[in-house]
Structure formats: structure tokens, C-alpha cells
Short mmCIF file of C-alpha atoms and ligand atoms in Angstrom, two decimals:
data_model
loop_
_atom_site.label_atom_id
_atom_site.label_comp_id
_atom_site.label_asym_id
_atom_site.label_seq_id
_atom_site.Cartn_x
_atom_site.Cartn_y
_atom_site.Cartn_z
CA UNK A 1469 0.09 0.10 -0.08
CA UNK A 1470 1.34 3.23 -0.94
CA UNK A 1471 0.88 6.36 1.60
CA UNK A 1472 -2.32 8.14 1.14
CA UNK A 1473 -2.69 11.54 -0.14
CA UNK A 1474 -6.19 13.18 0.39
CA UNK A 1475 -7.46 14.59 -1.74
CA UNK A 1476 -5.31 12.89 -4.36
CA UNK A 1477 -3.93 15.14 -6.73
CA UNK A 1478 -4.00 13.81 -10.52
CA UNK A 1479 -2.00 10.77 -10.93
CA UNK A 1480 0.47 10.88 -13.79
CA UNK A 1481 0.47 7.32 -14.46
CA UNK A 1482 2.27 7.82 -17.93
CA UNK A 1483 5.07 9.42 -16.01
CA UNK A 1484 8.26 7.30 -15.22
CA UNK A 1485 11.14 8.38 -12.97
CA UNK A 1486 14.53 7.49 -14.42
CA UNK A 1487 15.43 4.87 -11.66
CA UNK A 1488 12.22 2.87 -12.69
CA UNK A 1489 12.59 2.89 -16.48
CA UNK A 1490 14.90 4.33 -19.16
CA UNK A 1491 13.71 7.89 -19.96
CA UNK A 1492 15.29 10.28 -22.72
CA UNK A 1493 15.06 13.28 -20.65
CA UNK A 1494 14.00 13.25 -16.85
CA UNK A 1495 13.22 16.84 -16.53
CA UNK A 1496 11.09 16.66 -19.78
CA UNK A 1497 9.08 13.88 -18.31
CA UNK A 1498 8.02 15.93 -15.27
CA UNK A 1499 7.50 18.87 -17.28
CA UNK A 1500 5.17 16.89 -19.65
CA UNK A 1501 3.31 15.68 -16.44
CA UNK A 1502 2.95 19.34 -15.32
CA UNK A 1503 1.49 20.29 -18.65
CA UNK A 1504 -1.12 17.35 -18.76
CA UNK A 1505 -2.12 17.42 -14.94
CA UNK A 1506 -1.40 20.85 -13.83
CA UNK A 1507 0.72 22.17 -11.05
CA UNK A 1508 0.48 19.44 -8.62
CA UNK A 1509 0.57 16.00 -9.40
CA UNK A 1510 1.43 12.45 -8.05
CA UNK A 1511 4.06 9.98 -9.70
CA UNK A 1512 4.22 6.44 -8.27
CA UNK A 1513 7.49 4.81 -8.37
CA UNK A 1514 7.68 1.10 -7.15
CA UNK A 1515 6.11 1.33 -3.68
CA UNK A 1516 7.07 4.91 -3.31
CA UNK A 1517 4.68 7.95 -3.78
CA UNK A 1518 6.08 11.18 -5.20
CA UNK A 1519 3.76 14.53 -4.85
CA UNK A 1520 5.31 17.09 -7.27
CA UNK A 1521 4.20 20.62 -6.52
CA UNK A 1522 4.96 23.65 -8.89
CA UNK A 1523 2.31 26.02 -7.92
CA UNK A 1524 3.34 29.27 -6.20
CA UNK A 1525 1.87 28.16 -2.91
CA UNK A 1526 2.94 24.61 -3.31
CA UNK A 1527 6.72 25.95 -3.61
CA UNK A 1528 6.27 28.12 -0.76
CA UNK A 1529 4.74 25.66 1.47
CA UNK A 1530 7.73 23.12 0.20
CA UNK A 1531 10.29 25.38 1.47
CA UNK A 1532 8.65 26.01 4.89
CA UNK A 1533 8.34 22.35 5.60
CA UNK A 1534 10.10 21.47 9.07
CA UNK A 1535 12.78 18.98 8.88
CA UNK A 1536 10.94 16.80 11.86
CA UNK A 1537 7.89 16.37 9.55
CA UNK A 1538 9.32 16.20 6.05
CA UNK A 1539 13.14 15.32 6.25
CA UNK A 1540 15.66 16.73 3.54
CA UNK A 1541 18.20 14.30 5.37
CA UNK A 1542 16.42 11.25 5.11
CA UNK A 1543 15.19 11.86 1.26
CA UNK A 1544 19.18 12.58 0.49
CA UNK A 1545 20.11 9.35 2.39
CA UNK A 1546 17.39 7.31 0.54
CA UNK A 1547 18.58 8.67 -2.86
CA UNK A 1548 22.48 8.47 -2.26
CA UNK A 1549 22.39 4.84 -0.97
CA UNK A 1550 21.33 3.62 -4.41
CA UNK A 1551 24.86 4.27 -5.18
CA UNK A 1552 26.97 4.72 -2.03
CA UNK A 1553 27.06 1.48 0.38
CA UNK A 1554 25.38 1.96 3.59
CA UNK A 1555 28.36 1.79 5.88
CA UNK A 1556 29.53 5.32 4.48
CA UNK A 1557 26.62 6.65 6.43
CA UNK A 1558 26.35 4.81 9.50
CA UNK A 1559 28.20 5.90 12.59
CA UNK A 1560 29.44 9.13 11.38
CA UNK A 1561 31.26 11.36 13.89
CA UNK A 1562 32.07 14.71 11.62
CA UNK A 1563 29.31 15.48 9.23
CA UNK A 1564 29.26 17.64 6.00
CA UNK A 1565 27.26 20.13 7.47
CA UNK A 1566 29.77 21.09 10.10
CA UNK A 1567 32.41 22.06 7.27
CA UNK A 1568 32.00 25.78 7.82
CA UNK A 1569 33.07 26.36 11.31
CA UNK A 1570 34.70 29.46 12.34
CA UNK A 1571 37.90 30.09 10.63
CA UNK A 1572 37.24 27.01 8.15
CA UNK A 1573 36.58 29.02 4.88
CA UNK A 1574 40.03 30.87 4.80
CA UNK A 1575 41.63 27.70 5.07
CA UNK A 1576 39.63 26.14 2.17
CA UNK A 1577 40.15 29.24 -0.07
CA UNK A 1578 43.84 28.84 0.54
CA UNK A 1579 43.93 25.07 -0.37
CA UNK A 1580 42.02 26.28 -3.59
CA UNK A 1581 44.76 28.59 -4.29
CA UNK A 1582 47.28 25.80 -4.21
CA UNK A 1583 45.08 23.51 -6.18
CA UNK A 1584 44.85 26.27 -8.78
CA UNK A 1585 48.64 26.74 -8.71
CA UNK A 1586 49.15 22.91 -9.21
CA UNK A 1587 46.52 22.67 -11.99
CA UNK A 1588 48.17 25.45 -14.09
CA UNK A 1589 51.55 23.93 -13.58
CA UNK A 1590 50.47 20.32 -14.19
CA UNK A 1591 48.73 21.48 -17.53
CA UNK A 1592 52.04 22.84 -18.85
CA UNK A 1593 52.30 25.83 -21.62
CA UNK A 1594 49.52 24.62 -23.79
CA UNK A 1595 47.33 21.60 -24.66
CA UNK A 1596 43.58 20.52 -24.94
CA UNK A 1597 41.56 19.36 -21.97
CA UNK A 1598 38.00 18.40 -20.79
CA UNK A 1599 36.45 21.40 -18.97
CA UNK A 1600 34.73 19.07 -16.52
CA UNK A 1601 37.77 16.54 -16.01
CA UNK A 1602 39.50 19.92 -15.15
CA UNK A 1603 37.03 21.02 -12.62
CA UNK A 1604 36.68 17.72 -11.00
CA UNK A 1605 40.40 17.49 -10.43
CA UNK A 1606 40.50 20.95 -9.09
CA UNK A 1607 37.75 20.20 -6.56
CA UNK A 1608 39.15 16.89 -5.46
CA UNK A 1609 42.64 18.44 -4.85
CA UNK A 1610 41.19 21.46 -2.78
CA UNK A 1611 38.68 19.12 -1.10
CA UNK A 1612 41.44 16.44 -0.06
CA UNK A 1613 43.92 19.20 0.82
CA UNK A 1614 41.41 20.65 3.14
CA UNK A 1615 40.05 17.50 4.89
CA UNK A 1616 41.88 14.69 3.52
CA UNK A 1617 45.06 14.80 5.85
CA UNK A 1618 48.46 15.05 5.18
CA UNK A 1619 49.75 13.68 1.66
CA UNK A 1620 46.17 13.01 0.09
CA UNK A 1621 46.50 15.95 -2.31
CA UNK A 1622 49.97 15.00 -3.66
CA UNK A 1623 51.20 12.36 -6.09
CA UNK A 1624 50.24 8.81 -6.41
CA UNK A 1625 48.21 9.09 -3.31
CA UNK A 1626 46.17 11.82 -4.73
CA UNK A 1627 45.79 10.14 -8.17
CA UNK A 1628 44.59 6.78 -6.52
CA UNK A 1629 42.13 8.69 -4.44
CA UNK A 1630 40.75 10.72 -7.37
CA UNK A 1631 40.13 7.47 -9.10
CA UNK A 1632 38.50 5.98 -6.07
CA UNK A 1633 36.17 8.85 -5.44
CA UNK A 1634 34.97 9.14 -8.91
CA UNK A 1635 33.91 5.27 -8.48
CA UNK A 1636 32.49 6.19 -5.19
CA UNK A 1637 30.77 9.40 -6.27
CA UNK A 1638 27.16 9.48 -4.86
CA UNK A 1639 26.10 12.01 -7.29
CA UNK A 1640 25.87 9.14 -9.74
CA UNK A 1641 22.70 8.11 -8.10
CA UNK A 1642 21.01 11.27 -9.62
CA UNK A 1643 23.29 11.81 -12.53
CA UNK A 1644 22.67 8.33 -14.03
CA UNK A 1645 19.78 6.98 -11.97
CA UNK A 1646 19.39 4.38 -14.84
CA UNK A 1647 22.58 2.58 -13.81
CA UNK A 1648 21.40 2.07 -10.17
CA UNK A 1649 19.76 -1.25 -10.92
CA UNK A 1650 23.08 -2.57 -12.05
CA UNK A 1651 24.76 -1.08 -9.01
CA UNK A 1652 22.31 -2.86 -6.72
CA UNK A 1653 22.57 -6.14 -8.67
CA UNK A 1654 26.45 -6.09 -8.09
CA UNK A 1655 25.98 -5.47 -4.31
CA UNK A 1656 27.83 -2.30 -4.69
CA UNK A 1657 31.02 -4.14 -5.53
CA UNK A 1658 33.00 -1.40 -7.28
CA UNK A 1659 32.01 1.09 -4.66
CA UNK A 1660 33.18 -1.21 -2.01
CA UNK A 1661 36.34 -1.63 -3.77
CA UNK A 1662 36.87 2.19 -4.03
CA UNK A 1663 35.96 2.61 -0.39
CA UNK A 1664 38.95 0.06 0.57
CA UNK A 1665 41.34 2.11 -1.50
CA UNK A 1666 39.96 5.15 0.19
CA UNK A 1667 40.25 3.73 3.72
CA UNK A 1668 43.89 2.45 2.92
CA UNK A 1669 45.06 5.99 1.73
CA UNK A 1670 43.46 7.85 4.52
CA UNK A 1671 44.25 5.45 7.19
CA UNK A 1672 48.00 5.92 6.55
CA UNK A 1673 47.17 9.78 6.56
CA UNK A 1674 45.83 9.39 10.25
CA UNK A 1675 49.26 7.82 11.51
CA UNK A 1676 51.06 10.78 9.78
CA UNK A 1677 48.66 13.42 11.24
CA UNK A 1678 49.13 11.89 14.73
CA UNK A 1679 52.77 12.09 14.32
CA UNK A 1680 52.61 15.60 13.11
CA UNK A 1681 49.47 17.52 13.98
CA UNK A 1682 48.43 20.79 12.00
CA UNK A 1683 46.12 19.48 9.33
CA UNK A 1684 43.20 21.58 10.45
CA UNK A 1685 39.66 19.99 9.84
CA UNK A 1686 41.42 16.35 9.59
CA UNK A 1687 42.81 16.92 12.95
CA UNK A 1688 39.20 17.54 14.23
CA UNK A 1689 38.04 14.23 12.52
CA UNK A 1690 40.98 12.32 13.96
CA UNK A 1691 40.32 13.68 17.50
CA UNK A 1692 36.48 12.44 17.39
CA UNK A 1693 37.96 8.98 16.81
CA UNK A 1694 40.93 9.35 19.11
CA UNK A 1695 39.57 6.92 21.79
CA UNK A 1696 39.31 4.05 19.53
CA UNK A 1697 41.75 1.33 18.79
CA UNK A 1698 43.87 2.12 15.63
CA UNK A 1699 42.20 0.06 13.09
CA UNK A 1700 38.64 1.22 14.08
CA UNK A 1701 40.04 4.90 14.15
CA UNK A 1702 41.60 4.56 10.66
CA UNK A 1703 38.33 3.30 9.19
CA UNK A 1704 36.02 5.89 11.06
CA UNK A 1705 38.25 8.84 10.13
CA UNK A 1706 38.29 7.51 6.36
CA UNK A 1707 34.51 7.07 6.18
CA UNK A 1708 33.80 10.54 7.87
CA UNK A 1709 36.33 12.19 5.09
CA UNK A 1710 34.48 9.95 2.39
CA UNK A 1711 31.00 11.41 3.27
CA UNK A 1712 32.24 14.92 3.50
CA UNK A 1713 34.09 14.62 0.24
CA UNK A 1714 31.23 12.94 -1.72
CA UNK A 1715 28.58 15.36 -0.34
CA UNK A 1716 30.47 18.59 -0.98
CA UNK A 1717 32.54 18.68 -4.01
CA UNK A 1718 30.79 17.26 -6.73
CA UNK A 1719 28.21 20.03 -7.44
CA UNK A 1720 30.93 22.60 -7.03
CA UNK A 1721 33.01 20.95 -9.86
CA UNK A 1722 30.07 20.79 -11.93
CA UNK A 1723 28.92 24.19 -11.58
CA UNK A 1724 32.39 25.64 -12.02
CA UNK A 1725 32.64 23.56 -15.21
CA UNK A 1726 29.49 25.47 -16.76
CA UNK A 1727 30.58 28.83 -15.33
CA UNK A 1728 33.86 28.42 -17.15
CA UNK A 1729 31.93 27.37 -20.38
CA UNK A 1730 29.55 30.32 -20.28
CA UNK A 1731 32.28 32.88 -19.64
CA UNK A 1732 34.74 31.95 -22.04
CA UNK A 1733 32.41 32.02 -24.66
CA UNK A 1734 31.41 35.54 -23.75
CA UNK A 1735 34.70 37.31 -24.32
CA UNK A 1736 33.65 40.77 -23.01
CA UNK A 1737 32.59 38.84 -19.53
CA UNK A 1738 35.69 36.90 -19.56
CA UNK A 1739 37.81 40.28 -20.10
CA UNK A 1740 36.05 41.92 -17.38
CA UNK A 1741 36.48 38.94 -14.91
CA UNK A 1742 40.37 38.54 -15.86
CA UNK A 1743 40.59 42.30 -15.19
CA UNK A 1744 39.35 41.76 -11.57
CA UNK A 1745 35.50 42.54 -11.65
CA UNK A 1746 34.73 40.31 -8.71
CA UNK A 1747 31.26 41.37 -8.65
CA UNK A 1748 30.31 40.28 -12.18
CA UNK A 1749 32.15 36.85 -11.41
CA UNK A 1750 30.05 36.08 -8.78
CA UNK A 1751 26.92 37.04 -10.52
CA UNK A 1752 28.22 34.94 -13.75
CA UNK A 1753 28.79 31.90 -11.51
CA UNK A 1754 25.35 32.15 -9.89
CA UNK A 1755 23.69 32.66 -13.20
CA UNK A 1756 25.51 29.63 -14.54
CA UNK A 1757 24.71 27.48 -11.55
CA UNK A 1758 21.09 28.50 -11.96
CA UNK A 1759 20.81 27.46 -15.25
CA UNK A 1760 22.71 24.26 -14.75
CA UNK A 1761 20.45 23.39 -11.72
CA UNK A 1762 18.85 19.95 -12.20
CA UNK A 1763 18.14 19.64 -8.38
CA UNK A 1764 15.18 17.38 -7.18
CA UNK A 1765 14.30 19.12 -4.03
CA UNK A 1766 12.92 16.20 -2.04
CA UNK A 1767 11.77 15.69 1.44
CA UNK A 1768 10.74 12.43 2.67
CA UNK A 1769 7.37 12.58 4.97
CA UNK A 1770 8.01 11.25 8.51
CA UNK A 1771 4.80 12.60 10.10
CA UNK A 1772 1.38 13.05 8.64
CA UNK A 1773 1.50 16.63 7.34
CA UNK A 1774 -0.86 19.23 5.64
CA UNK A 1775 0.75 20.86 2.40
CA UNK A 1776 -1.19 23.81 1.12
CA UNK A 1777 -0.78 23.78 -2.89
CA UNK A 1778 -3.10 26.78 -3.48
CA UNK A 1779 -6.20 24.91 -4.92
CA UNK A 1780 -6.36 22.15 -2.04
CA UNK A 1781 -4.68 21.44 1.40
CA UNK A 1782 -3.16 17.94 0.78
CA UNK A 1783 -3.19 15.51 3.79
CA UNK A 1784 0.04 13.24 3.24
CA UNK A 1785 1.05 10.24 4.95
CA UNK A 1786 4.39 9.24 6.17
CA UNK A 1787 6.34 7.49 3.65
CA UNK A 1788 5.52 9.74 0.71
CA UNK A 1789 8.01 12.23 -0.82
CA UNK A 1790 7.29 15.88 -1.49
CA UNK A 1791 9.00 17.45 -4.17
CA UNK A 1792 9.89 20.22 -6.60
CA UNK A 1793 12.11 20.15 -9.41
CA UNK A 1794 14.43 23.14 -10.05
CA UNK A 1795 14.91 23.28 -13.70
CA UNK A 1796 11.06 23.15 -14.51
CA UNK A 1797 10.60 26.61 -12.67
CA UNK A 1798 14.03 28.03 -12.87
CA UNK A 1799 14.51 28.46 -16.85
CA UNK A 1800 10.97 29.61 -17.81
CA UNK A 1801 11.31 30.55 -21.80
CA UNK A 1802 8.51 32.92 -21.70
CA UNK A 1803 10.34 35.07 -18.99
CA UNK A 1804 13.49 34.76 -20.94
CA UNK A 1805 14.89 32.74 -17.97
CA UNK A 1806 16.46 30.17 -20.33
CA UNK A 1807 18.92 32.71 -21.38
CA UNK A 1808 22.28 33.36 -19.64
CA UNK A 1809 22.37 36.93 -18.20
CA UNK A 1810 24.75 37.78 -15.15
CA UNK A 1811 22.78 41.16 -14.71
CA UNK A 1812 19.77 39.23 -13.32
CA UNK A 1813 21.63 38.97 -9.80
CA UNK A 1814 21.92 41.72 -7.26
CA UNK A 1815 24.45 40.14 -4.88
CA UNK A 1816 22.85 36.95 -3.71
CA UNK A 1817 19.62 37.87 -5.01
CA UNK A 1818 17.95 36.90 -8.31
CA UNK A 1819 16.44 40.34 -9.18
CA UNK A 1820 14.60 39.51 -12.40
CA UNK A 1821 11.42 38.43 -10.85
CA UNK A 1822 8.83 40.03 -12.83
CA UNK A 1823 6.26 37.58 -14.16
CA UNK A 1824 7.19 35.13 -11.38
CA UNK A 1825 4.50 33.69 -9.44
CA UNK A 1826 6.75 33.55 -6.28
CA UNK A 1827 10.32 34.65 -6.00
CA UNK A 1828 11.15 31.19 -4.74
CA UNK A 1829 10.20 29.60 -8.17
CA UNK A 1830 13.94 30.51 -8.91
CA UNK A 1831 17.14 29.75 -7.25
CA UNK A 1832 20.65 28.43 -7.74
CA UNK A 1833 21.34 27.46 -3.90
CA UNK A 1834 17.85 26.79 -2.48
CA UNK A 1835 15.57 28.64 -0.15
CA UNK A 1836 14.59 28.61 3.59
CA UNK A 1837 16.12 26.40 6.27
CA UNK A 1838 17.94 23.92 4.00
CA UNK A 1839 19.33 26.47 1.71
CA UNK A 1840 23.04 25.67 0.98
CA UNK A 1841 25.12 26.74 3.92
CA UNK A 1842 28.29 26.75 1.55
CA UNK A 1843 26.69 29.30 -0.78
CA UNK A 1844 29.20 32.23 -0.04
CA UNK A 1845 32.25 29.73 0.00
CA UNK A 1846 30.99 28.15 -3.37
CA UNK A 1847 30.67 31.61 -4.88
CA UNK A 1848 33.95 32.83 -3.92
CA UNK A 1849 35.76 29.61 -4.63
CA UNK A 1850 34.18 29.42 -8.17
CA UNK A 1851 34.82 33.08 -8.94
CA UNK A 1852 38.55 32.75 -7.78
CA UNK A 1853 38.95 29.67 -9.94
CA UNK A 1854 37.35 31.39 -13.00
CA UNK A 1855 39.64 34.43 -12.67
CA UNK A 1856 42.80 32.38 -12.06
CA UNK A 1857 42.25 30.01 -15.29
CA UNK A 1858 41.32 33.00 -17.42
CA UNK A 1859 44.30 35.03 -16.10
CA UNK A 1860 46.62 31.97 -16.62
CA UNK A 1861 45.40 30.94 -19.97
CA UNK A 1862 44.10 32.07 -23.45
CA UNK A 1863 41.35 29.48 -23.92
CA UNK A 1864 39.38 28.30 -26.88
CA UNK A 1865 36.29 25.93 -27.18
CA UNK A 1866 36.84 23.00 -29.36
CA UNK A 1867 32.94 21.83 -29.43
CA UNK A 1868 30.70 22.86 -32.28
CA UNK A 1869 27.30 22.40 -30.50
CA UNK A 1870 26.25 24.05 -27.29
CA UNK A 1871 27.29 21.43 -24.28
CA UNK A 1872 24.26 19.87 -23.08
CA UNK A 1873 23.41 17.84 -19.69
CA UNK A 1874 23.07 14.29 -19.20
CA UNK A 1875 19.50 13.81 -20.14
CA UNK A 1876 18.57 11.11 -17.74
CA UNK A 1877 19.82 13.17 -14.57
CA UNK A 1878 17.49 14.16 -11.96
CA UNK A 1879 19.01 16.19 -9.10
CA UNK A 1880 22.11 18.23 -8.41
CA UNK A 1881 23.96 20.52 -10.83
CA UNK A 1882 23.98 19.12 -14.64
CA UNK A 1883 27.01 17.16 -15.75
CA UNK A 1884 27.90 17.32 -19.25
CA UNK A 1885 26.48 14.44 -21.80
CA UNK A 1886 29.48 14.83 -23.91
CA UNK A 1887 33.24 15.91 -23.84
CA UNK A 1888 33.70 19.65 -23.61
CA UNK A 1889 37.30 20.17 -24.62
CA UNK A 1890 39.07 23.52 -24.76
CA UNK A 1891 42.33 24.40 -26.10
CA UNK A 1892 44.43 26.42 -23.91
CA UNK A 1893 47.71 28.35 -24.04
CA UNK A 1894 49.58 29.99 -21.26
CA UNK A 1895 49.18 33.80 -21.55
CA UNK A 1896 52.18 35.80 -22.62
CA UNK A 1897 53.36 32.89 -24.61
CA UNK A 1898 53.02 34.67 -27.82
CA UNK A 1899 54.99 32.73 -30.08
CA UNK A 1900 52.06 30.64 -31.55
CA UNK A 1901 48.61 31.80 -32.03
CA UNK A 1902 45.99 29.81 -30.08
CA UNK A 1903 43.96 29.08 -33.30
CA UNK A 1904 46.82 26.83 -34.51
CA UNK A 1905 45.63 23.26 -34.31
CA UNK A 1906 47.87 21.18 -32.01
C1 HEM B 1046 28.01 25.24 -6.52
C2 HEM B 1046 27.91 24.33 -5.64
C3 HEM B 1046 26.75 24.13 -4.86
C4 HEM B 1046 25.48 24.22 -5.10
C5 HEM B 1046 24.85 24.64 -6.42
C6 HEM B 1046 24.83 23.79 -4.15
C7 HEM B 1046 23.14 23.64 -3.92
C8 HEM B 1046 22.38 23.35 -2.83
C9 HEM B 1046 21.18 23.47 -2.75
C10 HEM B 1046 20.28 23.89 -3.85
C11 HEM B 1046 20.75 23.13 -1.52
C12 HEM B 1046 19.45 23.01 -1.02
C13 HEM B 1046 18.64 21.77 -1.23
C14 HEM B 1046 17.49 21.49 -0.77
O1 HEM B 1046 16.65 22.36 0.03
O2 HEM B 1046 16.74 20.28 -0.73
C15 HEM B 1046 22.01 22.73 -0.78
C16 HEM B 1046 22.04 22.38 0.58
C17 HEM B 1046 23.23 21.86 1.08
N1 HEM B 1046 24.51 22.17 0.72
FE1 HEM B 1046 24.96 22.85 -1.09
N2 HEM B 1046 25.54 23.39 -3.10
C18 HEM B 1046 26.77 23.54 -3.54
C19 HEM B 1046 28.06 23.42 -2.76
C20 HEM B 1046 28.25 22.96 -1.31
C21 HEM B 1046 29.47 22.56 -0.81
C22 HEM B 1046 30.71 22.81 -1.29
C23 HEM B 1046 28.81 21.92 0.34
C24 HEM B 1046 30.01 21.64 1.35
C25 HEM B 1046 29.73 21.09 2.53
C26 HEM B 1046 27.46 22.04 0.57
C27 HEM B 1046 26.66 21.50 1.73
C28 HEM B 1046 25.34 21.42 1.51
C29 HEM B 1046 24.61 21.22 2.86
C30 HEM B 1046 25.22 20.47 4.14
C31 HEM B 1046 23.30 21.25 2.60
C32 HEM B 1046 22.01 20.91 3.45
C33 HEM B 1046 21.58 22.32 4.44
C34 HEM B 1046 20.65 21.71 5.26
O3 HEM B 1046 19.87 20.57 4.89
O4 HEM B 1046 20.41 22.52 6.05
N3 HEM B 1046 27.10 22.44 -0.69
N4 HEM B 1046 23.10 22.98 -1.49
#
């Protein structure tokens, strides 16, 4: 029996969620259901029942739901565990939400500067690279240098950890929901093998940190496990770091990738960012993030609740999910919101609200109590990276069509469906024009 919803909104029986069946485009499925059934409708998925709402009142009510009644944490866990083995979530002592303690952000930004230096150094004077490979590597390096302990962001250990984290990546549960049946069938074999690699490398970082403390957040994680015997401590620390790393960096890497693409294809914006227009850089990364948003904002109903969706007040039983899908309301073509324009942002506020049914219909980092605690950090990190890469290199895209997102993705910031290569050349090395194929 699926959880009751009274009165029951239209049931979109034709709509399939991407983890139940192969779909061409997960966002288009929900858009089509909305066009057919109206702003609030229900999609059943196996034994689950999803209440989607896109009405102004429905969206406002959604963002006001208290965690005790309708939980974001539980909804995220149920989504991510399709990919990430359960043991990564159990018995955690230092959680991703605690990453932004007093004084942490300057440390992360210093690590970002180092990661950018290393990236530019690694890339050499010229070459070709994939934008999203580049931004993922920057994010991995910055993250592991911030919370991975001594030695994790360098040399062979770094390469092994990048490989393992890419295999463990929880984001796959919503980027490629179509692959999750195979992951379940394998008993999460590849993910568990990756976790073992992570535990080995981070376990030895624990020994180094104990011998020579001073690794910031990593020391705090080690301290949380200090009373345990060495093997339990090493595994506990490694899993705390693993959850922090997979929960934090993959959306940032993806959003930075789209920001880089959007800015480098607009020479006037690129020049201004390079020349130090930090406000424009911040507005640009917010605008690119908004347009790249595919987040499924989901809450798992834990207690009977009432949700006002405008034309009805729904009584929803525990076990159901309440959701709204950002790309459906973020990019309304009739308002021109499907086009990139950094001028829409006044600091952290999306100012182009004329015609919106509610200001909460558009967002890059969420609204209300669950909005992203990392927002100021993420915007600063992405603008800093953008400026640094554009200052270091002349860059030219190698793609012909506009890069597009993975169509099956439902959740998070879009990942690219195809390679997005650029040709780059260190600025100041003028001997050979960039246009020359290499
Ligand atoms: C460009 C990068 C990022 C984007 C676009 C982004 C976006 C979001 C959005 C839309 C939400 C609200 C979700 C909801 O209401 O269901 C959120 C929540 C959250 N984000 Fe981010 N995020 C980014 C980077 C990060 C980073 C680097 C961290 C590091 C820890 C982080 C940690 C969190 C946490 C802990 C929450 C949940 C807050 C809560 O439940 O109270 N995010 N993020």
C-alpha cells in the first residue's frame, strides 16, 4: 500500500522516474506531466509515492516544511544509498554540515589557491583538456588538501584517491539513475572496492597526522575517533572524510565547469573577470549555476502533514515524498529565463522576478531552512577559480554545438553529456597563435 494523499491530486500514470525505467530526458518527463495534469500531481515509483508541486503556494509551502515532518536528510540518504554503500553513512561523527566552522573558509580558499597553482603547473604551456575533468580535479585537490590529511592531495596517493572517489561518487545516483539497478545487482562491488582504496590511503594519513598534527579539519576528525583502537579509528576517520568529500565537492566541480564554459564563450565577460571585476564574476557563477540546476528538491514525509498547494490542502501520510524540480521553474522561456544574463543578480538575490508566481520559483542554492550553507564559500571559490584560469590561459572551445546536460539526470547540478574540450595556451607565450591546431 502506498502512502495516502488526500485529496489525491491527478496521478501521472504515464510518467516514469529514471530509476524505474529508461527515460530520454528526466526533466522533460516531469514538465510533460505538469503540462498535462497541472501544477500539483503524483507520480508512483515502485512502492514509493511522489507528490510534485510547482504552484506558487505549493513551492512556498514546500520550502517551509519542518525537517521533523518532512526530512531532507532522509530523502538525500534514500537517494544516495542507491549508489553509496550504507556503511559510509552509518556511525558518522563529523558530518558535512559542520564543514563551515569559524575560520574554516579561509583555510579552504587557501587550499583552493594551491590547487589552482598545481593545476596550471600540471597543464604545462599549452594543450587540450576537458572542462569537467579539469574542474573535478581542482575540486578533488582542494577538498582532499582541506580535509584529507597529510599527503592526500599529492602524487600517487592523490591520483589513487581521485580514481576511487570518482567510482564511489554518490552523485551518480541522480546523474545516472538508470545505472542504479546494475549497482544494486552487483552488491555495490565497485563502490566497496573504491572505499577500500580510500580507507587504505586515508588510514595512513591518520598515522602521519598523529605524528605531526596541524592538518586543520582532518585533526578534528581524528580527534573525534581518538579513543578507538587504531584499526577502528583509521576506518572511522576515512569514512567521515569520504562522506564529507562526496557530499560537498561534486556539485561545485560541475557548477564551476558550466561557469567556465559560459564565461569563456562571452569574451567581454571573460575580459572583465580577468581584469578583476569580482562582482561580475560572482554574478556569472550564480547565473551559470541557476541554469545548470537539475536539483530534485525532495523531502521524505516522516509524520502526517498538511501541504497547502493553493487549490487544495493535501494531507500526506508518512512514507511519501514531497518534491519540486528546479529546472522546471528556473528556466521559464516565456520570461527569458532560459538565457544566460549575469545582470539578473544583485549580490545573492535573483532580481529578475517580474512575472514569477513566487520569488522562490527560481534559485541557484535553495531557499529557506535547508538552503546551502556553503553558498558564500562556493561562490567565492568558483569566482576565484574562474579568474585564475582565465588569467593563466587563453582558452578556446573545441566543441561545435552547445554543451548539453546528461538527459537522464534528476538532481544536483548538470553533468555534461559529451566531452567539452578546450584548447589552452599560457598567456604571455605569444610565439604561436592559439588558433593553430595542436
Ligand atoms: C556550486 C555548488 C553548490 C550548489 C549549487 C549547492 C546547492 C545546494 C542546494 C540547492 C541546497 C538546498 C537543497 C534542498 O533544499 O533540498 C543545498 C544544501 C546543502 N549544501 Fe550545497 N551546494 C553547493 C556546494 C556545496 C558545498 C561545497 C557544500 C559543502 C559542504 C555544500 C553543503 C550543503 C549542505 C550541508 C546542505 C544541506 C543544508 C541543510 O539541510 O540544512 N554545498 N546546496
